[in-house]
Tab-separated table of C-alpha atoms and ligand atoms in Angstrom:
chain	number	residue	atom	x	y	z
A	152	MET	CA	-1.028	-25.521	-6.976
A	153	ALA	CA	-1.914	-23.908	-3.772
A	154	ALA	CA	-4.034	-21.246	-5.120
A	155	PRO	CA	-6.786	-23.313	-6.729
A	156	ALA	CA	-6.529	-25.718	-3.673
A	157	ALA	CA	-7.263	-22.812	-1.333
A	158	ALA	CA	-10.093	-21.773	-3.535
A	159	THR	CA	-11.601	-25.359	-3.666
A	160	GLU	CA	-11.205	-25.783	0.092
A	161	SER	CA	-13.204	-22.639	0.763
A	162	GLN	CA	-15.794	-23.723	-1.754
A	163	ALA	CA	-16.009	-27.104	-0.175
A	164	SER	CA	-16.510	-25.786	3.340
A	165	GLY	CA	-19.817	-24.234	2.287
A	166	GLY	CA	-20.343	-20.459	2.684
A	167	THR	CA	-18.439	-17.796	0.908
A	168	GLN	CA	-14.973	-17.299	2.287
A	169	PRO	CA	-13.892	-13.679	2.464
A	170	PRO	CA	-11.156	-12.884	-0.058
A	171	ALA	CA	-7.596	-12.666	1.223
A	172	CYS	CA	-6.201	-9.069	0.763
A	173	LEU	CA	-2.554	-9.127	-0.242
A	174	LEU	CA	-1.029	-5.685	0.507
A	175	VAL	CA	2.055	-5.545	-1.499
A	176	LEU	CA	4.740	-3.161	0.094
A	177	GLY	CA	8.416	-2.597	-0.548
A	178	MET	CA	11.105	-0.129	-1.465
A	179	ALA	CA	10.974	1.761	-4.744
A	180	GLY	CA	12.108	-0.458	-7.545
A	181	SER	CA	11.887	-3.652	-5.501
A	182	GLY	CA	9.527	-4.945	-8.076
A	183	LYS	CA	6.048	-4.581	-6.466
A	184	THR	CA	4.222	-3.681	-9.667
A	185	THR	CA	5.943	-6.365	-11.702
A	186	PHE	CA	5.074	-8.878	-8.852
A	187	VAL	CA	1.392	-7.818	-8.825
A	188	GLN	CA	1.388	-8.132	-12.645
A	189	ARG	CA	2.848	-11.627	-12.544
A	190	LEU	CA	0.587	-12.780	-9.785
A	191	THR	CA	-2.420	-11.537	-11.584
A	192	GLY	CA	-1.428	-13.596	-14.642
A	193	TYR	CA	-0.699	-16.586	-12.457
A	194	LEU	CA	-4.091	-16.491	-10.724
A	195	HIS	CA	-5.858	-16.066	-13.951
A	196	SER	CA	-4.081	-19.138	-15.396
A	197	GLN	CA	-5.219	-21.038	-12.287
A	198	GLY	CA	-8.852	-20.129	-12.933
A	199	CYS	CA	-8.866	-17.974	-9.889
A	200	PRO	CA	-8.883	-14.267	-11.187
A	201	PRO	CA	-7.988	-11.862	-8.488
A	202	TYR	CA	-9.528	-8.462	-7.757
A	203	VAL	CA	-6.749	-5.938	-8.313
A	204	ILE	CA	-6.288	-2.437	-6.930
A	205	ASN	CA	-3.634	0.001	-7.904
A	206	LEU	CA	-2.866	2.635	-5.191
A	207	ASP	CA	0.080	4.226	-6.960
A	208	PRO	CA	-1.112	7.595	-8.217
A	209	ALA	CA	2.062	8.327	-10.060
A	210	VAL	CA	2.591	5.164	-12.074
A	211	HIS	CA	2.844	5.701	-15.776
A	212	GLU	CA	1.364	2.634	-16.869
A	213	VAL	CA	-0.417	-0.065	-14.906
A	214	PRO	CA	0.747	-3.354	-16.501
A	215	PHE	CA	-2.179	-5.391	-15.089
A	216	PRO	CA	-6.000	-5.099	-15.571
A	217	ALA	CA	-6.877	-3.092	-12.394
A	218	ASN	CA	-10.355	-3.330	-11.071
A	219	ILE	CA	-9.784	-0.154	-9.037
A	220	ASP	CA	-7.188	2.300	-10.146
A	221	ILE	CA	-6.507	5.390	-7.958
A	222	ARG	CA	-5.558	7.242	-11.120
A	223	ASP	CA	-9.179	7.055	-12.208
A	224	THR	CA	-10.176	8.889	-9.167
A	225	VAL	CA	-7.382	11.380	-8.357
A	226	LYS	CA	-5.205	12.851	-10.980
A	227	TYR	CA	-1.929	13.363	-9.158
A	228	LYS	CA	-0.526	15.925	-11.490
A	229	GLU	CA	-3.565	17.974	-11.162
A	230	VAL	CA	-3.276	17.729	-7.363
A	231	MET	CA	0.302	18.840	-7.573
A	232	LYS	CA	-0.555	21.834	-9.637
A	233	GLN	CA	-3.616	22.864	-7.717
A	234	TYR	CA	-1.946	22.524	-4.306
A	235	GLY	CA	1.346	23.860	-5.481
A	236	LEU	CA	3.057	20.644	-4.411
A	237	GLY	CA	6.174	18.726	-5.607
A	238	PRO	CA	5.935	15.161	-6.805
A	239	ASN	CA	6.125	13.600	-3.302
A	240	GLY	CA	3.606	15.945	-1.801
A	241	GLY	CA	1.327	15.267	-4.755
A	242	ILE	CA	1.508	11.524	-4.359
A	243	VAL	CA	0.812	11.710	-0.479
A	244	THR	CA	-2.057	14.204	-1.021
A	245	SER	CA	-3.564	11.967	-3.803
A	246	LEU	CA	-3.521	8.976	-1.481
A	247	ASN	CA	-5.015	11.001	1.411
A	248	LEU	CA	-7.949	12.123	-0.888
A	249	PHE	CA	-8.423	8.528	-2.001
A	250	ALA	CA	-8.371	7.263	1.633
A	251	THR	CA	-11.148	9.571	2.682
A	252	ARG	CA	-13.408	7.548	0.389
A	253	PHE	CA	-12.002	4.054	1.023
A	254	ASP	CA	-15.325	3.066	2.371
A	255	GLN	CA	-16.450	2.903	-1.264
A	256	VAL	CA	-13.640	0.641	-2.171
A	257	MET	CA	-14.574	-1.637	0.661
A	258	LYS	CA	-18.003	-1.920	-0.773
A	259	PHE	CA	-16.577	-2.957	-4.186
A	260	ILE	CA	-14.472	-5.624	-2.626
A	261	GLU	CA	-17.436	-6.935	-0.653
A	262	LYS	CA	-19.407	-7.142	-3.911
A	263	ALA	CA	-16.516	-8.928	-5.602
A	264	GLN	CA	-16.020	-11.465	-2.974
A	265	ASN	CA	-17.959	-14.187	-4.690
A	266	MET	CA	-15.831	-13.861	-7.802
A	267	SER	CA	-12.339	-13.426	-6.384
A	268	LYS	CA	-10.538	-15.260	-3.746
A	269	TYR	CA	-7.708	-12.802	-3.660
A	270	VAL	CA	-7.518	-9.007	-3.610
A	271	LEU	CA	-4.143	-7.715	-4.795
A	272	ILE	CA	-3.163	-4.226	-3.712
A	273	ASP	CA	-0.170	-2.458	-5.410
A	274	THR	CA	1.092	0.555	-3.361
A	275	PRO	CA	3.039	3.781	-4.311
A	276	GLY	CA	6.683	3.302	-5.372
A	277	GLN	CA	8.013	5.025	-2.264
A	278	ILE	CA	7.282	2.817	0.643
A	279	GLU	CA	6.865	5.449	3.210
A	280	VAL	CA	4.095	7.161	1.444
A	281	PHE	CA	1.988	4.227	2.454
A	282	THR	CA	3.561	2.857	5.578
A	283	TRP	CA	4.004	6.146	7.446
A	284	SER	CA	0.965	8.003	6.408
A	285	ALA	CA	-2.430	8.532	7.899
A	286	SER	CA	-3.965	7.329	4.662
A	287	GLY	CA	-1.976	4.143	4.657
A	288	THR	CA	-3.040	3.377	8.222
A	289	ILE	CA	-6.737	4.027	7.385
A	290	ILE	CA	-6.601	1.750	4.245
A	291	THR	CA	-4.808	-1.045	6.099
A	292	GLU	CA	-7.074	-0.934	9.066
A	293	ALA	CA	-10.183	-0.797	6.898
A	294	LEU	CA	-9.078	-3.880	4.998
A	295	ALA	CA	-7.812	-5.784	8.100
A	296	SER	CA	-11.046	-5.164	10.174
A	297	SER	CA	-13.132	-6.927	7.397
A	298	PHE	CA	-10.870	-9.351	5.425
A	299	PRO	CA	-7.923	-11.603	6.063
A	300	THR	CA	-5.155	-9.150	5.240
A	301	ILE	CA	-1.610	-10.084	4.700
A	302	VAL	CA	1.457	-7.864	4.183
A	303	ILE	CA	3.735	-8.972	1.344
A	304	TYR	CA	7.045	-7.132	1.716
A	305	VAL	CA	8.856	-7.288	-1.611
A	306	MET	CA	12.623	-6.888	-1.445
A	307	ASP	CA	15.255	-6.684	-4.161
A	308	THR	CA	17.416	-9.693	-3.326
A	309	SER	CA	20.071	-8.575	-5.815
A	310	ARG	CA	20.536	-5.295	-3.927
A	311	SER	CA	20.725	-6.955	-0.571
A	312	THR	CA	23.829	-8.968	-0.975
A	313	ASN	CA	25.818	-6.673	1.365
A	314	PRO	CA	25.052	-7.740	4.930
A	315	VAL	CA	24.584	-4.213	6.117
A	316	THR	CA	22.152	-3.401	3.385
A	317	PHE	CA	20.349	-6.660	3.972
A	318	MET	CA	20.003	-5.866	7.663
A	319	SER	CA	18.664	-2.424	7.003
A	320	ASN	CA	16.075	-3.864	4.681
A	321	MET	CA	15.085	-6.436	7.246
A	322	LEU	CA	14.914	-3.777	10.004
A	323	TYR	CA	12.497	-1.844	7.714
A	324	ALA	CA	10.360	-5.043	7.210
A	325	CYS	CA	10.408	-5.602	11.004
A	326	SER	CA	9.202	-2.019	11.672
A	327	ILE	CA	6.291	-2.583	9.236
A	328	LEU	CA	5.365	-5.864	10.845
A	329	TYR	CA	5.218	-4.210	14.281
A	330	LYS	CA	3.386	-1.268	12.941
A	331	THR	CA	0.689	-3.194	11.001
A	332	LYS	CA	0.680	-6.228	13.310
A	333	LEU	CA	-0.584	-8.441	10.440
A	334	PRO	CA	0.557	-11.814	9.009
A	335	PHE	CA	3.700	-11.040	7.149
A	336	ILE	CA	5.438	-12.624	4.173
A	337	VAL	CA	8.841	-11.473	2.842
A	338	VAL	CA	9.109	-11.972	-0.975
A	339	MET	CA	12.755	-12.107	-2.032
A	340	ASN	CA	12.331	-11.005	-5.466
A	341	LYS	CA	14.583	-10.924	-8.486
A	342	THR	CA	15.943	-14.431	-7.773
A	343	ASP	CA	16.654	-14.796	-11.496
A	344	ILE	CA	19.594	-12.361	-10.775
A	345	ILE	CA	20.841	-13.962	-7.636
A	346	ASP	CA	19.443	-16.939	-5.598
A	347	HIS	CA	18.031	-15.963	-2.184
A	348	SER	CA	19.669	-18.903	-0.398
A	349	PHE	CA	22.448	-16.643	0.937
A	350	ALA	CA	19.847	-14.494	2.684
A	351	VAL	CA	17.953	-17.477	4.080
A	352	GLU	CA	21.290	-18.686	5.426
A	353	TRP	CA	21.959	-15.371	7.145
A	354	MET	CA	18.580	-15.448	8.745
A	355	GLN	CA	18.914	-18.967	9.994
A	356	ASP	CA	22.555	-19.151	10.904
A	357	PHE	CA	23.762	-16.415	13.067
A	358	GLU	CA	27.365	-17.353	12.687
A	359	ALA	CA	27.108	-17.202	8.896
A	360	PHE	CA	25.830	-13.609	9.108
A	361	GLN	CA	28.550	-12.643	11.521
A	362	ASP	CA	31.115	-14.181	9.077
A	363	ALA	CA	29.780	-12.001	6.276
A	364	LEU	CA	29.782	-8.940	8.659
A	365	ASN	CA	33.459	-9.559	9.594
A	366	GLN	CA	34.260	-8.781	6.016
A	367	GLU	CA	32.949	-5.299	6.725
A	368	THR	CA	35.156	-2.999	8.731
A	369	THR	CA	33.042	0.058	8.995
A	370	TYR	CA	31.609	1.150	12.379
A	371	VAL	CA	28.154	0.481	10.911
A	372	SER	CA	28.995	-3.273	11.088
A	373	ASN	CA	29.366	-3.018	14.881
A	374	LEU	CA	25.910	-1.559	15.186
A	375	THR	CA	24.605	-4.263	12.769
A	376	ARG	CA	26.144	-6.935	14.813
A	377	SER	CA	24.259	-6.065	17.967
A	378	MET	CA	21.107	-5.381	16.074
A	379	SER	CA	21.168	-8.727	14.352
A	380	LEU	CA	20.748	-10.280	17.736
A	381	VAL	CA	17.624	-8.348	18.125
A	382	LEU	CA	16.316	-9.432	14.802
A	383	ASP	CA	16.779	-13.179	15.660
A	384	GLU	CA	13.244	-13.391	17.112
A	385	PHE	CA	11.794	-11.593	14.176
A	386	TYR	CA	13.432	-14.057	11.668
A	387	SER	CA	12.350	-17.136	13.667
A	388	SER	CA	8.745	-16.651	12.770
A	389	LEU	CA	9.114	-15.032	9.433
A	390	ARG	CA	7.724	-16.481	6.186
A	391	VAL	CA	10.223	-16.110	3.369
A	392	VAL	CA	9.690	-17.027	-0.251
A	393	GLY	CA	12.152	-16.520	-3.152
A	394	VAL	CA	10.446	-15.247	-6.236
A	395	SER	CA	11.233	-13.927	-9.653
A	396	ALA	CA	8.416	-11.581	-10.752
A	397	VAL	CA	9.954	-11.477	-14.102
A	398	LEU	CA	10.120	-15.212	-14.716
A	399	GLY	CA	7.112	-16.164	-12.518
A	400	THR	CA	9.065	-18.661	-10.332
A	401	GLY	CA	8.274	-19.310	-6.621
A	402	LEU	CA	4.562	-18.480	-6.893
A	403	GLU	CA	3.382	-21.857	-5.873
A	404	GLU	CA	5.454	-21.739	-2.802
A	405	LEU	CA	4.193	-18.231	-2.182
A	406	PHE	CA	0.488	-19.435	-2.150
A	407	VAL	CA	1.524	-22.118	0.358
A	408	GLN	CA	2.660	-19.242	2.685
A	409	VAL	CA	-0.392	-17.148	1.812
A	410	SER	CA	-2.709	-19.989	2.982
A	411	SER	CA	-0.725	-20.307	6.153
A	412	ALA	CA	-0.774	-16.552	6.688
A	413	THR	CA	-4.580	-16.555	6.034
A	414	GLU	CA	-4.939	-19.256	8.710
A	415	GLU	CA	-2.846	-17.214	11.052
A	416	TYR	CA	-5.151	-14.156	10.430
A	417	GLU	CA	-8.334	-16.238	11.145
A	418	ARG	CA	-6.699	-17.831	14.262
A	419	GLU	CA	-5.074	-14.756	15.851
A	420	TYR	CA	-6.177	-11.545	14.231
A	421	ARG	CA	-9.859	-12.195	13.506
A	422	PRO	CA	-10.783	-12.975	17.089
A	423	GLU	CA	-8.806	-10.000	18.149
A	424	TYR	CA	-10.595	-7.732	15.770
A	425	GLU	CA	-13.986	-9.151	16.699
A	426	ARG	CA	-13.084	-8.453	20.418
A	427	LEU	CA	-11.932	-4.990	19.538
A	428	LYS	CA	-15.030	-4.444	17.456
A	429	LYS	CA	-17.267	-5.270	20.369
A	430	SER	CA	-15.542	-3.523	23.255
A	431	LEU	CA	-14.209	-0.593	21.400
A	432	ALA	CA	-16.768	-0.103	18.587
A	433	SER	CA	-17.802	3.411	19.589
A	434	ALA	CA	-14.172	4.525	20.605
A	435	GLN	CA	-12.743	3.253	17.440
A	436	SER	CA	-15.351	4.672	15.172
A	437	GLN	CA	-14.976	7.939	17.008
A	438	GLN	CA	-11.188	7.836	16.422
A	439	GLN	CA	-11.562	6.948	12.809
A	440	LYS	CA	-14.121	9.723	12.416
A	441	GLU	CA	-11.674	12.202	13.888
A	442	GLN	CA	-8.901	10.980	11.627
A	443	LEU	CA	-11.068	11.300	8.597
A	444	GLU	CA	-12.353	14.650	9.821
A	445	ARG	CA	-8.811	15.851	10.320
A	446	LEU	CA	-7.832	14.699	6.855
A	447	GLN	CA	-10.897	16.204	5.279
A	448	LYS	CA	-10.455	19.401	7.275
A	449	ASP	CA	-6.799	19.618	6.286
A	450	MET	CA	-7.631	19.275	2.617
A	451	GLY	CA	-11.146	20.425	2.358
A	452	SER	CA	-12.174	22.871	4.944
A	453	VAL	CA	-12.503	25.435	2.157
A	454	ALA	CA	-15.403	23.496	0.727
A	455	LEU	CA	-17.614	24.816	3.684
A	456	ASP	CA	-16.863	28.429	2.713
A	457	THR	CA	-18.333	28.112	-0.862
A	458	GLY	CA	-21.754	29.401	0.043
A	459	ILE	CA	-23.677	26.188	-0.195
A	460	ALA	CA	-26.221	25.974	2.441
A	461	ALA	CA	-25.825	22.926	4.885
A	462	GLY	CA	-29.271	21.697	4.261
A	463	SER	CA	-29.067	22.126	0.516
A	464	SER	CA	-30.247	19.271	-1.562
A	465	SER	CA	-27.004	19.623	-3.538
A	466	PRO	CA	-25.369	16.167	-4.072
A	467	VAL	CA	-21.869	17.696	-3.390
A	468	LEU	CA	-20.901	16.562	0.118
A	469	ASP	CA	-17.281	16.955	0.620
A	470	PRO	CA	-14.104	17.408	-1.358
A	471	SER	CA	-13.460	13.784	-2.160
A	472	ASP	CA	-16.872	13.481	-3.679
A	473	LEU	CA	-15.703	16.097	-6.182
A	474	ILE	CA	-12.445	14.264	-6.684
A	475	LEU	CA	-14.366	11.121	-7.331
A	476	THR	CA	-16.770	12.584	-9.782
A	477	ARG	CA	-14.971	15.464	-11.393
A	478	GLY	CA	-13.978	13.559	-14.446
A	479	THR	CA	-10.802	13.957	-16.396
A	480	LEU	CA	-9.083	17.287	-16.265
A	481	ASP	CA	-6.726	18.459	-18.923
A	482	GLU	CA	-3.479	16.416	-19.091
A	483	GLU	CA	-0.429	18.473	-18.743
A	484	ASP	CA	2.707	17.618	-20.821
A	485	GLU	CA	5.729	16.103	-19.062
A	486	GLU	CA	8.125	19.059	-19.609
A	487	ALA	CA	5.962	21.695	-17.942
A	488	ASP	CA	5.436	19.504	-14.958
A	489	SER	CA	9.133	18.574	-14.379
A	490	ASP	CA	9.699	22.295	-13.599
A	491	THR	CA	8.107	21.817	-10.225
A	492	ASP	CA	11.086	19.762	-9.113
A	493	ASP	CA	13.071	22.885	-8.763
A	494	ILE	CA	10.731	24.328	-6.083
A	495	ASP	CA	11.821	24.284	-2.497
A	496	HIS	CA	8.866	22.353	-1.241
A	497	ARG	CA	9.567	22.813	2.407
A	498	VAL	CA	8.982	26.622	1.972
A	499	THR	CA	6.195	26.557	-0.567
A	500	GLU	CA	4.040	23.485	0.122
A	501	GLU	CA	2.313	24.420	3.378
A	502	SER	CA	1.787	28.041	2.500
A	503	ARG	CA	0.327	27.315	-0.825
A	504	GLU	CA	-1.748	24.403	0.052
A	505	GLU	CA	-4.869	26.165	1.296
A	506	PRO	CA	-5.424	28.897	-1.305
A	507	ALA	CA	-4.413	26.414	-4.137
A	508	PHE	CA	-6.878	23.815	-2.834
A	509	GLN	CA	-9.511	26.535	-2.600
A	510	ASN	CA	-9.040	27.362	-6.370
A	511	PHE	CA	-8.986	23.564	-7.094
A	512	MET	CA	-12.296	23.082	-5.208
A	513	GLN	CA	-13.924	25.917	-6.836
A	514	GLU	CA	-12.940	24.804	-10.295
A	515	SER	CA	-13.970	21.174	-9.536
A	516	MET	CA	-17.193	22.216	-8.099
A	517	ALA	CA	-18.044	24.344	-11.130
A	518	GLN	CA	-17.231	21.458	-13.423
A	519	TYR	CA	-19.325	19.066	-11.190
A	520	TRP	CA	-22.307	21.480	-11.280
A	521	LYS	CA	-22.062	21.902	-14.976
A	522	LYS	CA	-22.017	18.113	-15.489
A	523	ASN	CA	-24.822	17.346	-13.136
A	524	ASN	CA	-27.097	20.173	-14.155
A	525	LYS	CA	-27.119	19.223	-17.745
B	712	LIG	N1	15.667	-9.157	-12.958
B	712	LIG	C1	14.371	-8.841	-12.422
B	712	LIG	N2	14.040	-7.692	-12.525
B	712	LIG	C2	12.794	-7.338	-11.937
B	712	LIG	C3	12.049	-8.262	-11.263
B	712	LIG	N3	10.977	-7.778	-10.754
B	712	LIG	C4	11.079	-6.366	-11.166
B	712	LIG	N4	12.173	-6.180	-11.885
B	712	LIG	C5	12.572	-4.909	-12.499
B	712	LIG	O1	12.855	-3.965	-11.476
B	712	LIG	C6	12.296	-2.639	-11.779
B	712	LIG	C7	11.357	-2.140	-10.869
B	712	LIG	O2	10.141	-2.784	-10.895
B	712	LIG	P1	8.747	-2.205	-10.559
B	712	LIG	O3	7.816	-3.426	-10.533
B	712	LIG	O4	8.346	-1.100	-11.252
B	712	LIG	O5	9.097	-1.832	-8.968
B	712	LIG	P2	8.179	-1.143	-7.884
B	712	LIG	O6	8.663	0.333	-7.872
B	712	LIG	O7	8.434	-1.746	-6.658
B	712	LIG	O8	6.714	-1.206	-8.393
B	712	LIG	C8	11.822	-2.832	-13.348
B	712	LIG	O9	12.743	-2.533	-14.122
B	712	LIG	C9	11.474	-4.351	-13.390
B	712	LIG	O10	11.613	-4.836	-14.614
B	712	LIG	C10	12.584	-9.612	-11.235
B	712	LIG	O11	12.062	-10.566	-10.676
B	712	LIG	N5	13.816	-9.868	-11.894
B	713	LIG	MG1	5.280	0.217	-8.747
């Protein structure tokens, strides 16, 4: 019962404790969405309802009640069509558009902090869309500079029983840890299929992992052997929890780890962020501004060419305002969209991006004016 305990502790300590943001990352199919769904249900049952954010623009159905859903803001299929992008480009661009207005999301989280002790954030299916994109960095840094933010790396235990696969997954986890530099929990999911004890043993006992590797004869295993030495330090401080998102097992243990990760944030990250805030405030905001400007320029420079005077009293400020307010555009049927998979995106995406976006902006703007001038 760590969740309510954590909640009670913070209430007892007087002032409002900022909510802990759990950023759920993991390979496609590892069970992130199912995990967030299960966690949401669990926290509700503990009388500690979380604030839930869906950042996957391409998910068909969100199986949990999302307080903020990127799909309400950016229609990824529309973005695909208007930019002439394939599915991956559409997802990345949608997240970029959303990230330009993440300040608004931050305000919502701040408002909700008296009601929710936890903010759960589900991310796009393909992990690299978030972990290796400018928008993922902007979102992570925005969260981590204000709230205790913990990375929850979900892995599919049943697909990691091969020592080489396991190691690749762990290297990926390690790279995310070093990139985000945030408190980190590895959730070994799908323990209803296979218990995660084999993985824990591999992490704690170097010999056991070597024995497993010895069954492998490929050249890859030699590389893995030397790399596993490197990973030893990573393993030694790693929080690992076995969970079944489907059955809901392991969640109490998870919240014990979340409490300890939150403490780690307060102890090690918060002072660092405060120090950074003070000494680098201007430099940092300048850099963020530049990043945002670059993003906005990449996607929305055309908005400046539409003939609206700079000093105009128009409420339209930038492309993402339009995205946020343009309402629902026509839904397209599945068959028509799937044709775009045949396009060679490397050739077409960049060349089409600007004119397509220009059309998109003009259409959106027209709709926006119509709506607002009624
Ligand atoms: N057996 C089992 N299957 C799971 C578990 N968690 C997720 N899944 C399944 O794994 C698949 C991918 O899950 P999803 O949550 O969509 O993964 P995501 O792409 O990471 O969001 C779905 O078919 C889920 O039903 C689990 O704990 N046990
Ligand atoms: Mg998902």
